[in-house]
Coordinates of C-alpha atoms and ligand atoms in Angstrom, one line a residue:
M1 CA 90.4 65.8 44.8
T2 CA 93.4 63.5 44.1
I3 CA 92.8 59.8 44.1
N4 CA 96.0 57.9 44.7
G5 CA 97.4 54.8 46.5
H6 CA 96.5 56.2 49.9
T7 CA 92.9 57.0 49.2
K8 CA 90.5 55.4 51.7
I9 CA 87.2 54.1 50.4
T10 CA 83.7 54.4 51.8
G11 CA 80.3 54.3 50.0
I12 CA 76.7 53.1 50.0
F13 CA 75.0 49.8 49.0
G14 CA 71.5 50.1 47.7
D15 CA 69.0 49.1 44.9
P16 CA 68.1 51.5 43.4
I17 CA 70.9 53.9 44.3
G18 CA 70.7 56.7 41.6
H19 CA 69.0 59.3 43.9
T20 CA 71.3 59.1 46.9
L21 CA 72.4 62.5 48.4
S22 CA 75.0 60.8 50.6
P23 CA 78.0 60.9 48.1
A24 CA 77.7 64.7 47.8
M25 CA 77.4 65.1 51.6
Q26 CA 80.2 62.7 52.6
N27 CA 82.7 63.8 49.9
A28 CA 82.2 67.4 50.9
A29 CA 82.9 66.4 54.5
F30 CA 86.2 64.6 53.5
K31 CA 87.3 67.6 51.6
A32 CA 86.4 70.0 54.4
V33 CA 88.5 68.0 57.0
G34 CA 91.3 67.4 54.4
L35 CA 91.0 63.6 54.5
N36 CA 92.2 61.5 51.5
A37 CA 89.0 59.5 51.2
V38 CA 86.1 59.0 48.8
Y39 CA 82.4 57.9 49.1
V40 CA 81.0 56.0 46.1
P41 CA 77.5 54.8 45.4
F42 CA 77.3 51.0 44.6
H43 CA 74.3 49.5 42.9
V44 CA 74.2 46.2 44.8
K45 CA 71.3 44.4 43.1
A46 CA 68.7 42.8 45.3
D47 CA 67.4 40.1 42.9
D48 CA 70.2 37.6 43.7
P49 CA 71.0 37.2 47.4
A50 CA 74.5 36.1 46.6
V51 CA 75.3 39.6 45.3
L52 CA 74.9 41.4 48.7
K53 CA 77.1 38.7 50.4
A54 CA 79.8 39.1 47.8
A55 CA 79.7 42.9 48.1
V56 CA 80.1 42.7 51.9
E57 CA 83.0 40.3 51.6
G58 CA 84.5 42.8 49.2
L59 CA 84.7 45.4 52.0
R60 CA 87.2 43.2 53.8
A61 CA 89.1 42.2 50.7
M62 CA 89.5 45.8 49.5
R63 CA 89.9 47.3 53.0
F64 CA 87.1 49.8 52.9
L65 CA 86.7 52.0 55.9
G66 CA 83.0 51.1 55.8
V67 CA 79.8 51.7 54.0
N68 CA 76.2 52.8 54.5
V69 CA 73.5 50.3 53.6
T70 CA 70.1 51.4 52.3
I71 CA 66.9 50.0 51.0
P72 CA 66.4 47.0 50.4
H73 CA 69.5 45.6 52.2
K74 CA 69.3 47.0 55.7
E75 CA 67.7 43.9 57.2
R76 CA 69.4 41.1 55.2
V77 CA 72.9 42.5 55.6
L78 CA 73.0 41.6 59.3
R79 CA 73.8 37.9 58.6
Y80 CA 77.0 38.8 56.8
L81 CA 78.5 40.9 59.6
D82 CA 80.8 39.9 62.4
E83 CA 79.3 42.0 65.2
I84 CA 76.0 43.9 65.5
Y85 CA 75.7 46.7 68.0
P86 CA 72.9 46.2 70.4
H87 CA 70.6 48.9 69.1
A88 CA 71.0 47.7 65.5
A89 CA 70.2 44.1 66.6
D90 CA 67.1 45.3 68.5
I91 CA 65.9 47.3 65.5
G92 CA 66.8 44.4 63.2
A93 CA 68.4 46.7 60.6
V94 CA 71.9 48.1 59.9
N95 CA 72.5 51.3 58.0
T96 CA 76.2 51.7 58.7
I97 CA 79.1 49.1 58.5
V98 CA 82.5 49.8 59.9
N99 CA 85.5 47.8 58.9
R100 CA 88.0 47.4 61.8
D101 CA 91.0 45.3 60.6
G102 CA 88.8 43.0 58.6
R103 CA 86.0 42.6 61.2
L104 CA 82.8 44.1 60.1
F105 CA 80.6 45.9 62.7
G106 CA 77.0 46.9 62.1
Y107 CA 75.3 50.0 63.5
N108 CA 72.0 51.7 63.0
T109 CA 72.3 55.5 63.2
D110 CA 68.9 56.5 61.8
G111 CA 67.0 56.9 65.0
T112 CA 69.8 58.6 66.8
G113 CA 70.4 60.8 63.8
Y114 CA 66.7 61.7 63.9
L115 CA 66.8 62.7 67.5
L116 CA 70.0 64.8 67.2
S117 CA 68.5 66.7 64.2
L118 CA 65.2 67.2 66.2
R119 CA 67.2 68.6 69.2
D120 CA 69.4 70.8 67.0
E121 CA 66.6 72.3 65.0
T122 CA 63.8 72.6 67.5
G123 CA 65.4 72.2 71.0
L124 CA 63.0 69.5 71.9
R125 CA 64.1 66.9 74.4
I126 CA 62.1 63.7 74.3
A127 CA 62.1 62.9 78.0
R128 CA 58.6 63.1 79.6
K129 CA 57.0 64.2 76.3
K130 CA 53.9 62.9 74.7
I131 CA 54.6 61.7 71.2
V132 CA 52.5 60.5 68.2
I133 CA 54.3 58.5 65.5
I134 CA 52.6 58.0 62.2
G135 CA 53.7 54.7 60.5
A136 CA 55.0 51.4 61.7
G137 CA 57.5 50.4 59.0
G138 CA 61.3 50.2 59.0
A139 CA 61.8 54.0 59.5
A140 CA 59.2 54.1 62.4
R141 CA 61.0 51.2 64.1
G142 CA 64.4 53.0 64.3
I143 CA 62.8 56.3 65.5
F144 CA 60.5 54.5 68.0
Y145 CA 63.4 52.6 69.5
A146 CA 65.6 55.7 69.8
M147 CA 62.8 57.6 71.4
L148 CA 62.1 54.9 74.0
G149 CA 65.7 55.2 75.2
M150 CA 65.0 58.8 76.1
K151 CA 62.0 57.9 78.3
P152 CA 59.1 59.9 76.9
S153 CA 55.9 59.8 78.9
S154 CA 53.9 58.3 76.1
I155 CA 54.1 57.2 72.5
V156 CA 51.1 56.4 70.3
L157 CA 51.9 54.4 67.1
V158 CA 49.4 55.3 64.5
N159 CA 49.3 53.1 61.4
R160 CA 46.9 52.3 58.5
T161 CA 47.4 48.6 59.3
I162 CA 46.9 48.5 63.1
R163 CA 48.2 45.0 63.3
R164 CA 51.6 46.2 62.3
A165 CA 51.5 49.0 64.9
N166 CA 50.6 46.4 67.5
T167 CA 53.5 44.1 66.5
L168 CA 56.0 47.0 66.8
A169 CA 54.6 48.1 70.2
K170 CA 54.8 44.5 71.5
A171 CA 58.4 44.2 70.4
F172 CA 59.7 46.8 72.9
E173 CA 57.0 47.5 75.5
A174 CA 58.3 45.0 78.1
R175 CA 61.8 46.6 78.0
F176 CA 60.7 50.2 78.1
S177 CA 58.1 50.1 80.8
S178 CA 58.4 53.8 81.8
T179 CA 56.7 54.9 78.6
D180 CA 53.0 54.4 78.1
I181 CA 52.8 52.8 74.6
R182 CA 49.6 52.7 72.7
T183 CA 48.5 52.0 69.1
S184 CA 45.8 53.5 66.9
A185 CA 44.4 53.1 63.4
L186 CA 45.0 56.0 61.0
Q187 CA 41.5 57.5 61.5
R188 CA 40.5 61.1 61.9
G189 CA 38.5 60.7 65.1
A190 CA 41.2 58.7 66.9
L191 CA 43.9 61.0 65.6
I192 CA 42.2 64.1 66.9
E193 CA 42.0 62.6 70.4
H194 CA 45.7 61.6 70.4
L195 CA 47.0 64.9 68.9
S196 CA 45.0 67.0 71.3
N197 CA 47.6 66.7 74.1
A198 CA 50.7 65.7 72.0
D199 CA 54.1 67.5 72.2
L200 CA 55.3 66.0 68.9
V201 CA 53.8 64.3 65.9
V202 CA 56.2 62.7 63.4
N203 CA 55.4 61.2 60.0
T204 CA 57.7 58.3 59.3
T205 CA 55.9 57.1 56.2
S206 CA 56.9 58.1 52.7
I207 CA 53.5 59.8 52.1
G208 CA 54.2 63.4 51.3
M209 CA 57.2 62.5 49.2
M210 CA 57.1 63.8 45.6
G211 CA 54.3 62.0 43.8
K212 CA 53.1 59.9 46.7
G213 CA 50.1 61.9 47.8
E214 CA 49.6 63.7 51.1
L215 CA 48.7 62.6 54.6
D216 CA 45.6 64.1 56.0
I217 CA 46.6 64.8 59.6
P218 CA 44.2 67.1 61.6
V219 CA 47.1 69.4 62.8
E220 CA 44.4 71.9 64.1
A221 CA 43.8 69.4 67.0
L222 CA 47.4 69.9 68.3
P223 CA 48.2 72.2 71.2
P224 CA 49.9 75.5 70.2
K225 CA 53.3 74.4 71.5
A226 CA 53.4 71.1 69.6
I227 CA 56.1 70.3 67.0
V228 CA 55.2 68.7 63.7
S229 CA 58.0 66.6 62.1
D230 CA 58.3 64.8 58.8
I231 CA 61.1 62.5 57.8
V232 CA 60.4 63.2 54.1
Y233 CA 63.0 65.7 52.7
R234 CA 61.8 65.9 49.1
P235 CA 59.9 68.2 49.0
S236 CA 61.6 70.0 51.9
K237 CA 58.1 71.2 53.0
T238 CA 55.6 68.4 52.7
G239 CA 51.8 69.1 52.8
L240 CA 51.9 68.1 56.5
L241 CA 54.6 70.7 57.3
K242 CA 52.8 73.4 55.3
A243 CA 49.5 72.8 57.2
A244 CA 51.4 73.0 60.5
E245 CA 53.1 76.3 59.5
K246 CA 49.7 77.7 58.6
R247 CA 48.7 77.0 62.2
R248 CA 51.9 78.6 63.4
L249 CA 53.2 75.3 64.8
K250 CA 57.0 74.7 64.9
T251 CA 58.1 72.3 62.2
H252 CA 61.0 69.9 61.5
G253 CA 61.8 68.5 58.1
G254 CA 63.6 65.3 57.1
L255 CA 67.0 66.6 55.7
G256 CA 68.5 67.0 59.1
M257 CA 68.0 63.3 59.9
L258 CA 69.8 62.3 56.7
V259 CA 72.7 64.6 57.5
R260 CA 72.9 63.6 61.2
Q261 CA 72.9 59.8 60.4
G262 CA 75.6 60.5 57.9
A263 CA 77.6 62.5 60.3
I264 CA 77.6 59.7 62.8
G265 CA 78.8 57.3 60.1
F266 CA 81.6 59.8 59.1
E267 CA 82.7 59.9 62.7
L268 CA 82.7 56.1 63.1
W269 CA 84.7 55.6 59.9
T270 CA 87.3 58.4 60.4
G271 CA 87.4 59.0 64.2
M272 CA 87.2 62.7 63.3
K273 CA 84.4 65.2 64.2
A274 CA 81.9 65.5 61.3
P275 CA 81.6 69.0 59.7
V276 CA 77.8 69.0 60.1
S277 CA 77.2 72.4 58.5
V278 CA 79.3 71.5 55.4
M279 CA 77.4 68.3 55.1
T280 CA 74.0 70.1 55.4
G281 CA 75.1 72.6 52.7
A282 CA 76.2 69.9 50.3
A283 CA 73.0 67.8 50.8
L284 CA 70.9 70.9 50.2
K285 CA 72.9 71.8 47.0
A286 CA 72.6 68.2 45.7
L287 CA 68.9 68.2 46.4
K288 CA 68.4 71.4 44.4
H289 CA 70.3 70.0 41.4
R290 CA 68.2 66.9 41.2
Ligands
ATR301 P1 59.9 52.3 55.5 O1 61.1 51.4 55.7 O2 60.2 53.5 54.7 O3 59.3 52.7 56.8 P2 57.9 50.3 55.1 O4 58.5 49.4 56.1 O5 57.4 49.8 53.8 O6 58.9 51.5 54.7 O7 56.7 51.1 55.8 C1 55.9 52.0 55.2 C2 55.0 52.7 56.2 O8 54.2 53.7 55.4 C3 54.0 51.8 56.8 O9 53.7 52.3 58.1 C4 52.8 51.9 55.9 O10 51.5 51.6 56.5 P3 51.0 50.0 56.4 O11 51.7 49.3 57.5 O12 49.5 50.1 56.7 O13 51.3 49.5 55.0 C5 52.8 53.4 55.6 N1 52.1 53.6 54.3 C6 52.5 53.3 53.1 N2 51.5 53.8 52.2 C7 50.5 54.4 52.9 C8 49.3 55.0 52.6 N3 48.9 55.2 51.3 N4 48.6 55.5 53.6 C9 48.9 55.4 54.9 N5 50.1 54.8 55.3 C10 50.9 54.3 54.3

């Protein structure tokens, strides 16, 4: 790669940022399409709020194409942008910023990325399906919102803290009245009941990630055609997915969501079609070399 006076700049703001797979994925994509652009991780510290503001201003000053924004800046960054796309405003979080002639536009591509990956890898269409979402945090919010737009028949939000699930359900239930939205505590009895006629269960919590324990989800209660999905991608097969495979259920891991949200960002920044298979290969390789 030659960096010269014409190189376009993109990157990611986060704290911490050391583990991100996005640079490997995006730089491989630029190379594959022959674009003179780079993607650089920026450690934008969260302890002083002025730092994020200054970093965002820098995007204009230095004419970046745009950046991704990750934990813990996804919510706070909204106030520094010029325009927020409706879905990002509804979710209350931005993961992708696009710089159009000095105006900064905020998008959220996580939920859509998740649905595209699910469709590609399992063929599942959300319309009229019965869904169980485990978790009610930031990741759940994006996925829940994207799913509601596809008019599933029902969604049960299952969370350790039921109050948080109720708050999330209330935020959108009036606007998406064609979906039956319910909430439930993370208890075995309740889960068995909700899983027994589900088409899809998705874990949106970080439980199952390396060193974070395992979720105890009674997958045996699911119908044989159900799909089990986990947004955790390290390990690529969480305990939940292994348990599902043992029951011969179709599974869906988290790497595709990362790749697909990145592919949407690539397309927004460059106006070119993202080389999704190149990005998948680069993300897998970077994950292996961790
Ligand atoms: P993210 O942005 O990754 O979704 P978050 O907003 O902190 O992170 O949300 C974390 C989610 O994981 C929440 O649903 C949380 O449940 P609570 O709302 O009850 O905290 C869930 N979670 C975290 N640790 C958990 C655990 N040990 N058991 C069950 N759920 C857990």
